[in-house]
CSV table of C-alpha atoms in Angstrom, one decimal:
chain,number,residue,atom,x,y,z
J,1,MET,CA,125.8,137.2,83.7
J,2,THR,CA,129.2,136.6,85.2
J,3,TYR,CA,129.5,133.6,87.6
J,4,LEU,CA,132.3,132.5,89.9
J,5,TRP,CA,132.8,128.9,88.6
J,6,SER,CA,133.6,126.8,91.6
J,7,VAL,CA,133.9,123.1,92.5
J,8,PHE,CA,133.2,121.1,95.6
J,9,THR,CA,136.6,119.6,96.5
J,10,LYS,CA,135.3,116.4,98.2
J,11,PRO,CA,136.9,114.1,95.6
J,12,TRP,CA,140.3,115.5,96.6
J,13,ALA,CA,139.5,116.0,100.3
J,14,GLY,CA,142.9,114.7,101.5
J,15,LEU,CA,145.1,117.2,99.5
J,16,PRO,CA,146.8,120.1,101.2
J,17,GLY,CA,145.7,123.6,100.0
J,18,ASP,CA,148.6,124.2,97.6
J,19,GLU,CA,148.2,120.9,95.8
J,20,LEU,CA,144.4,121.3,95.7
J,21,GLY,CA,144.6,124.8,94.4
J,22,ARG,CA,146.9,123.8,91.5
J,23,LEU,CA,144.7,120.9,90.6
J,24,ILE,CA,141.4,122.7,90.4
J,25,ALA,CA,142.8,125.8,88.8
J,26,GLY,CA,144.2,123.5,86.2
J,27,LEU,CA,140.7,122.1,85.6
J,28,GLY,CA,139.5,125.7,84.9
J,29,PHE,CA,137.9,126.7,88.2
J,30,ALA,CA,138.3,130.0,90.1
J,31,GLY,CA,136.4,129.0,93.3
J,32,ALA,CA,136.0,126.1,95.7
J,33,GLU,CA,133.8,124.7,98.4
J,34,VAL,CA,136.0,122.8,100.9
J,35,PRO,CA,134.9,120.0,103.1
J,36,VAL,CA,135.8,120.5,106.8
J,37,ARG,CA,135.0,117.1,108.2
J,38,ASP,CA,136.8,114.3,110.0
J,39,THR,CA,137.6,112.6,106.6
J,40,ALA,CA,139.1,115.7,105.1
J,41,TYR,CA,142.5,117.4,105.3
J,42,VAL,CA,141.0,120.2,107.4
J,43,THR,CA,138.8,118.6,110.2
J,44,THR,CA,136.4,120.2,112.6
J,45,ALA,CA,139.0,119.7,115.3
J,46,THR,CA,141.8,121.4,113.4
J,47,ALA,CA,139.8,124.0,111.5
J,48,GLU,CA,140.7,127.0,113.7
J,49,ALA,CA,144.4,126.3,113.3
J,50,GLU,CA,144.5,125.1,109.8
J,51,LEU,CA,141.7,126.6,107.7
J,52,PRO,CA,143.4,130.1,107.4
J,53,THR,CA,146.6,128.6,106.0
J,54,PHE,CA,144.7,126.2,103.8
J,55,THR,CA,142.6,129.0,102.2
J,56,LYS,CA,145.6,131.2,101.8
J,57,GLN,CA,147.2,128.5,99.8
J,58,LEU,CA,144.1,128.2,97.6
J,59,ARG,CA,144.1,132.0,97.0
J,60,ASP,CA,147.8,131.9,96.1
J,61,GLU,CA,146.8,129.5,93.3
J,62,GLY,CA,143.9,131.8,92.2
J,63,ILE,CA,141.1,130.0,93.9
J,64,ASP,CA,138.5,131.8,96.0
J,65,PRO,CA,137.0,129.7,98.8
J,66,ILE,CA,133.2,130.3,98.6
J,67,SER,CA,132.2,128.0,101.5
J,68,VAL,CA,132.9,125.0,103.7
J,69,ALA,CA,130.8,121.9,104.0
J,70,SER,CA,130.8,121.3,107.7
J,71,ASP,CA,128.7,121.8,110.8
J,72,LEU,CA,127.4,124.7,112.8
J,73,THR,CA,129.8,124.6,115.8
J,74,GLU,CA,131.5,127.6,117.1
J,75,PRO,CA,135.0,126.4,116.1
J,76,VAL,CA,133.9,126.2,112.5
J,77,PHE,CA,132.3,129.6,112.6
J,78,ALA,CA,135.5,131.0,114.1
J,79,ALA,CA,137.7,129.3,111.5
J,80,CYS,CA,135.6,130.7,108.7
J,81,ALA,CA,135.8,134.2,110.1
J,82,ALA,CA,139.6,133.9,110.5
J,83,ALA,CA,140.0,132.4,107.0
J,84,GLY,CA,137.6,134.8,105.2
J,85,VAL,CA,135.3,132.0,104.1
J,86,PRO,CA,131.8,133.5,103.8
J,87,MET,CA,129.5,130.5,104.3
J,88,ILE,CA,129.0,127.2,106.0
J,89,ARG,CA,126.9,124.8,104.0
J,90,ILE,CA,124.7,122.2,105.7
J,91,MET,CA,121.7,120.0,104.9
J,92,ALA,CA,118.6,119.4,107.0
J,93,PRO,CA,118.4,115.7,108.0
J,94,LEU,CA,115.2,113.9,108.7
J,95,GLY,CA,115.0,111.6,111.7
J,96,ASP,CA,112.8,108.6,112.5
J,97,ASP,CA,110.4,110.8,114.4
J,98,GLY,CA,109.0,112.1,111.1
J,99,TYR,CA,109.1,115.2,108.9
J,100,ALA,CA,107.4,117.7,111.1
J,101,ALA,CA,109.5,116.9,114.2
J,102,SER,CA,112.7,116.9,112.1
J,103,VAL,CA,111.9,120.3,110.7
J,104,ARG,CA,111.3,121.6,114.2
J,105,ARG,CA,114.6,120.2,115.3
J,106,ASN,CA,116.5,121.7,112.3
J,107,ARG,CA,114.8,125.0,112.8
J,108,ALA,CA,115.9,125.0,116.5
J,109,GLN,CA,119.5,124.3,115.5
J,110,LEU,CA,119.4,127.2,113.0
J,111,GLU,CA,117.9,129.6,115.6
J,112,THR,CA,120.6,128.6,118.0
J,113,SER,CA,123.3,129.3,115.4
J,114,VAL,CA,122.0,132.9,114.8
J,115,VAL,CA,124.2,134.3,117.5
J,116,LEU,CA,127.3,132.6,116.0
J,117,ALA,CA,126.5,133.7,112.5
J,118,GLU,CA,126.1,137.3,113.7
J,119,ARG,CA,129.2,137.1,116.0
J,120,TYR,CA,131.5,135.8,113.3
J,121,ASP,CA,129.8,137.4,110.3
J,122,VAL,CA,129.5,134.1,108.5
J,123,GLN,CA,126.5,133.0,106.4
J,124,VAL,CA,124.7,129.6,106.8
J,125,GLY,CA,123.7,127.9,103.6
J,126,VAL,CA,121.1,125.2,103.6
J,127,GLN,CA,120.9,122.8,100.6
J,128,PRO,CA,117.9,120.6,99.7
J,129,HIS,CA,118.8,116.9,99.3
J,130,HIS,CA,116.8,113.9,98.2
J,131,GLY,CA,116.3,111.0,100.6
J,132,ARG,CA,116.5,111.5,104.4
J,133,PHE,CA,116.7,115.3,104.2
J,134,VAL,CA,114.5,118.2,103.6
J,135,SER,CA,114.4,117.6,99.8
J,136,SER,CA,112.7,120.6,98.2
J,137,THR,CA,113.6,124.2,97.7
J,138,LEU,CA,110.2,125.2,99.1
J,139,GLY,CA,110.9,123.1,102.2
J,140,VAL,CA,114.2,124.8,102.8
J,141,MET,CA,112.6,128.2,102.2
J,142,GLN,CA,110.0,127.4,104.9
J,143,LEU,CA,112.8,126.3,107.2
J,144,LEU,CA,114.6,129.6,106.7
J,145,ASP,CA,111.5,131.8,107.0
J,146,GLY,CA,112.0,134.6,109.5
J,147,LEU,CA,115.7,134.0,110.1
J,148,PRO,CA,118.3,136.8,109.3
J,149,GLU,CA,119.3,137.4,105.7
J,150,ARG,CA,122.7,135.7,106.3
J,151,PHE,CA,120.8,132.3,106.3
J,152,ARG,CA,120.8,131.4,102.7
J,153,LEU,CA,119.5,128.8,100.2
J,154,VAL,CA,122.0,126.6,98.4
J,155,TRP,CA,119.9,125.7,95.3
J,156,ASP,CA,120.9,122.4,93.7
J,157,ALA,CA,120.0,121.5,90.1
J,158,ALA,CA,120.1,117.7,90.6
J,159,HIS,CA,118.1,117.5,93.8
J,160,ASP,CA,115.6,120.1,92.5
J,161,ALA,CA,115.0,117.7,89.5
J,162,LEU,CA,114.9,114.6,91.7
J,163,ALA,CA,112.2,116.4,93.7
J,164,GLY,CA,110.2,116.8,90.5
J,165,ASP,CA,110.5,120.6,90.6
J,166,ASP,CA,110.9,123.2,87.9
J,167,PRO,CA,113.9,125.6,88.2
J,168,ALA,CA,111.8,128.4,86.7
J,169,ILE,CA,109.6,128.2,89.8
J,170,THR,CA,112.1,127.2,92.5
J,171,ILE,CA,114.8,129.7,91.6
J,172,GLU,CA,112.2,132.5,91.6
J,173,LEU,CA,110.9,131.3,95.0
J,174,GLY,CA,114.4,131.3,96.4
J,175,VAL,CA,115.9,134.3,94.8
J,176,ASP,CA,115.9,136.5,97.9
J,177,ARG,CA,117.9,133.9,99.8
J,178,LEU,CA,120.0,132.5,96.9
J,179,GLY,CA,123.6,132.2,98.1
J,180,ILE,CA,125.1,129.4,95.9
J,181,VAL,CA,123.9,127.5,92.9
J,182,ASN,CA,125.0,123.8,92.8
J,183,LEU,CA,125.2,122.4,89.4
J,184,LYS,CA,125.1,118.6,88.9
J,185,ASN,CA,122.7,116.1,87.3
J,186,ALA,CA,121.0,112.9,88.4
J,187,LYS,CA,118.2,110.5,87.5
J,188,TYR,CA,116.3,107.6,89.0
J,189,LEU,CA,117.1,104.1,87.9
J,190,ASP,CA,114.5,101.4,87.5
J,191,ASN,CA,115.3,100.1,91.0
J,192,GLY,CA,114.6,103.5,92.5
J,193,LYS,CA,118.1,104.3,93.3
J,194,THR,CA,119.7,107.5,92.0
J,195,GLN,CA,122.6,107.8,89.5
J,196,PHE,CA,124.6,111.0,89.3
J,197,GLY,CA,126.0,111.7,85.8
J,198,GLN,CA,127.2,114.5,83.6
J,199,ALA,CA,125.4,117.5,82.3
J,200,ASP,CA,123.3,115.6,79.7
J,201,GLU,CA,122.8,112.5,81.9
J,202,GLY,CA,119.9,113.3,84.2
J,203,LEU,CA,116.6,115.0,84.9
J,204,SER,CA,117.9,118.5,85.2
J,205,ASP,CA,118.0,120.8,82.1
J,206,TRP,CA,121.0,123.1,82.7
J,207,SER,CA,119.8,125.5,79.9
J,208,ALA,CA,116.5,125.9,81.9
J,209,VAL,CA,118.5,126.5,85.0
J,210,HIS,CA,120.6,129.2,83.3
J,211,ALA,CA,117.5,130.9,81.9
J,212,ALA,CA,116.0,131.0,85.4
J,213,LEU,CA,119.2,132.5,86.9
J,214,VAL,CA,119.3,135.2,84.2
J,215,ARG,CA,115.7,136.1,85.0
J,216,ALA,CA,116.6,136.2,88.7
J,217,GLU,CA,119.7,138.4,87.8
J,218,TYR,CA,121.9,136.0,89.8
J,219,SER,CA,125.6,136.5,89.5
J,220,GLY,CA,127.0,134.6,92.5
J,221,PRO,CA,129.0,131.4,92.7
J,222,VAL,CA,128.0,128.4,90.6
J,223,CYS,CA,129.5,125.2,92.2
J,224,LEU,CA,129.9,122.0,90.2
J,225,THR,CA,129.8,119.3,92.9
J,226,ALA,CA,131.9,116.7,91.1
J,227,GLN,CA,129.5,113.9,92.1
J,228,TYR,CA,129.4,111.0,89.6
J,229,SER,CA,128.2,107.5,90.3
J,230,ASP,CA,130.2,105.9,87.5
J,231,VAL,CA,133.8,105.7,88.7
J,232,THR,CA,135.2,104.2,85.5
J,233,VAL,CA,136.0,107.7,84.2
J,234,SER,CA,138.2,110.0,86.3
J,235,VAL,CA,136.4,112.7,88.2
J,236,GLU,CA,138.8,115.2,86.8
J,237,ASP,CA,137.9,114.3,83.2
J,238,ARG,CA,134.1,114.4,84.0
J,239,VAL,CA,134.1,117.7,85.9
J,240,ARG,CA,136.3,119.4,83.3
J,241,LYS,CA,133.9,118.4,80.6
J,242,ASP,CA,130.9,119.6,82.6
J,243,LEU,CA,132.6,122.9,83.3
J,244,GLN,CA,133.3,123.4,79.6
J,245,THR,CA,129.7,122.5,78.7
J,246,ALA,CA,128.3,124.9,81.2
J,247,VAL,CA,130.6,127.8,80.4
J,248,THR,CA,130.1,127.5,76.7
J,249,SER,CA,126.4,127.2,76.7
J,250,TRP,CA,125.8,129.8,79.5
J,251,ARG,CA,127.7,132.5,77.5
J,252,ARG,CA,124.5,132.8,75.5
J,253,ASP,CA,121.7,135.1,76.8
J,254,PRO,CA,118.5,132.9,76.7
J,255,SER,CA,116.4,136.0,76.7
J,256,ARG,CA,117.7,136.9,73.2
J,257,GLU,CA,117.1,133.4,71.7
């Protein structure tokens, strides 16, 4: 399988597009997910004006923008359409009113955004996330049930493992909606907190993830999220090593081993 190896550019959120493109191309990536948030170079307020130029600068450096991490407001949809960005990635937060009420609220928001997704021809990707979010692939699939095909699953290796799930099962369950695969790793510490580490430093078995993706015949973007709890080593060194680990090991076809 051929994948578009991508990276979430949150660690370098303040860089303009040309500098960011050169940096991540130098790390070995060909794709990027870009934060469009108040703390980033492109904000929700400036997205319509700035995202097209920003993404052109990325493309000039050989980087394909696969998605933005943002919200489901019309200016963000319009900016993505103008910039040729295919997806807006979100998560499904849980409120103090409980899981069921939170799911109903998230579902209502998604249903409201259907008209925008259709109008601007932009996908919506929902990612499971441990903690105060819908945390399982199955939970996200239930949330998306019955929505148009452009509402996609952003499957996440670390959060799938933190939920105690098996990629052989969850990737098969989500294959019809699979839009992006996030690749990172994490584990629980003795105090119950989570620690995000490198490819071999967590609960997720990336070889098992690869085997499941091969069975699913997935060939879309794989996004390393560059999330690491230990800041004593540079993010650039860590994510470069993880990319090399993934690319080298995933060249082998697990069905032939």
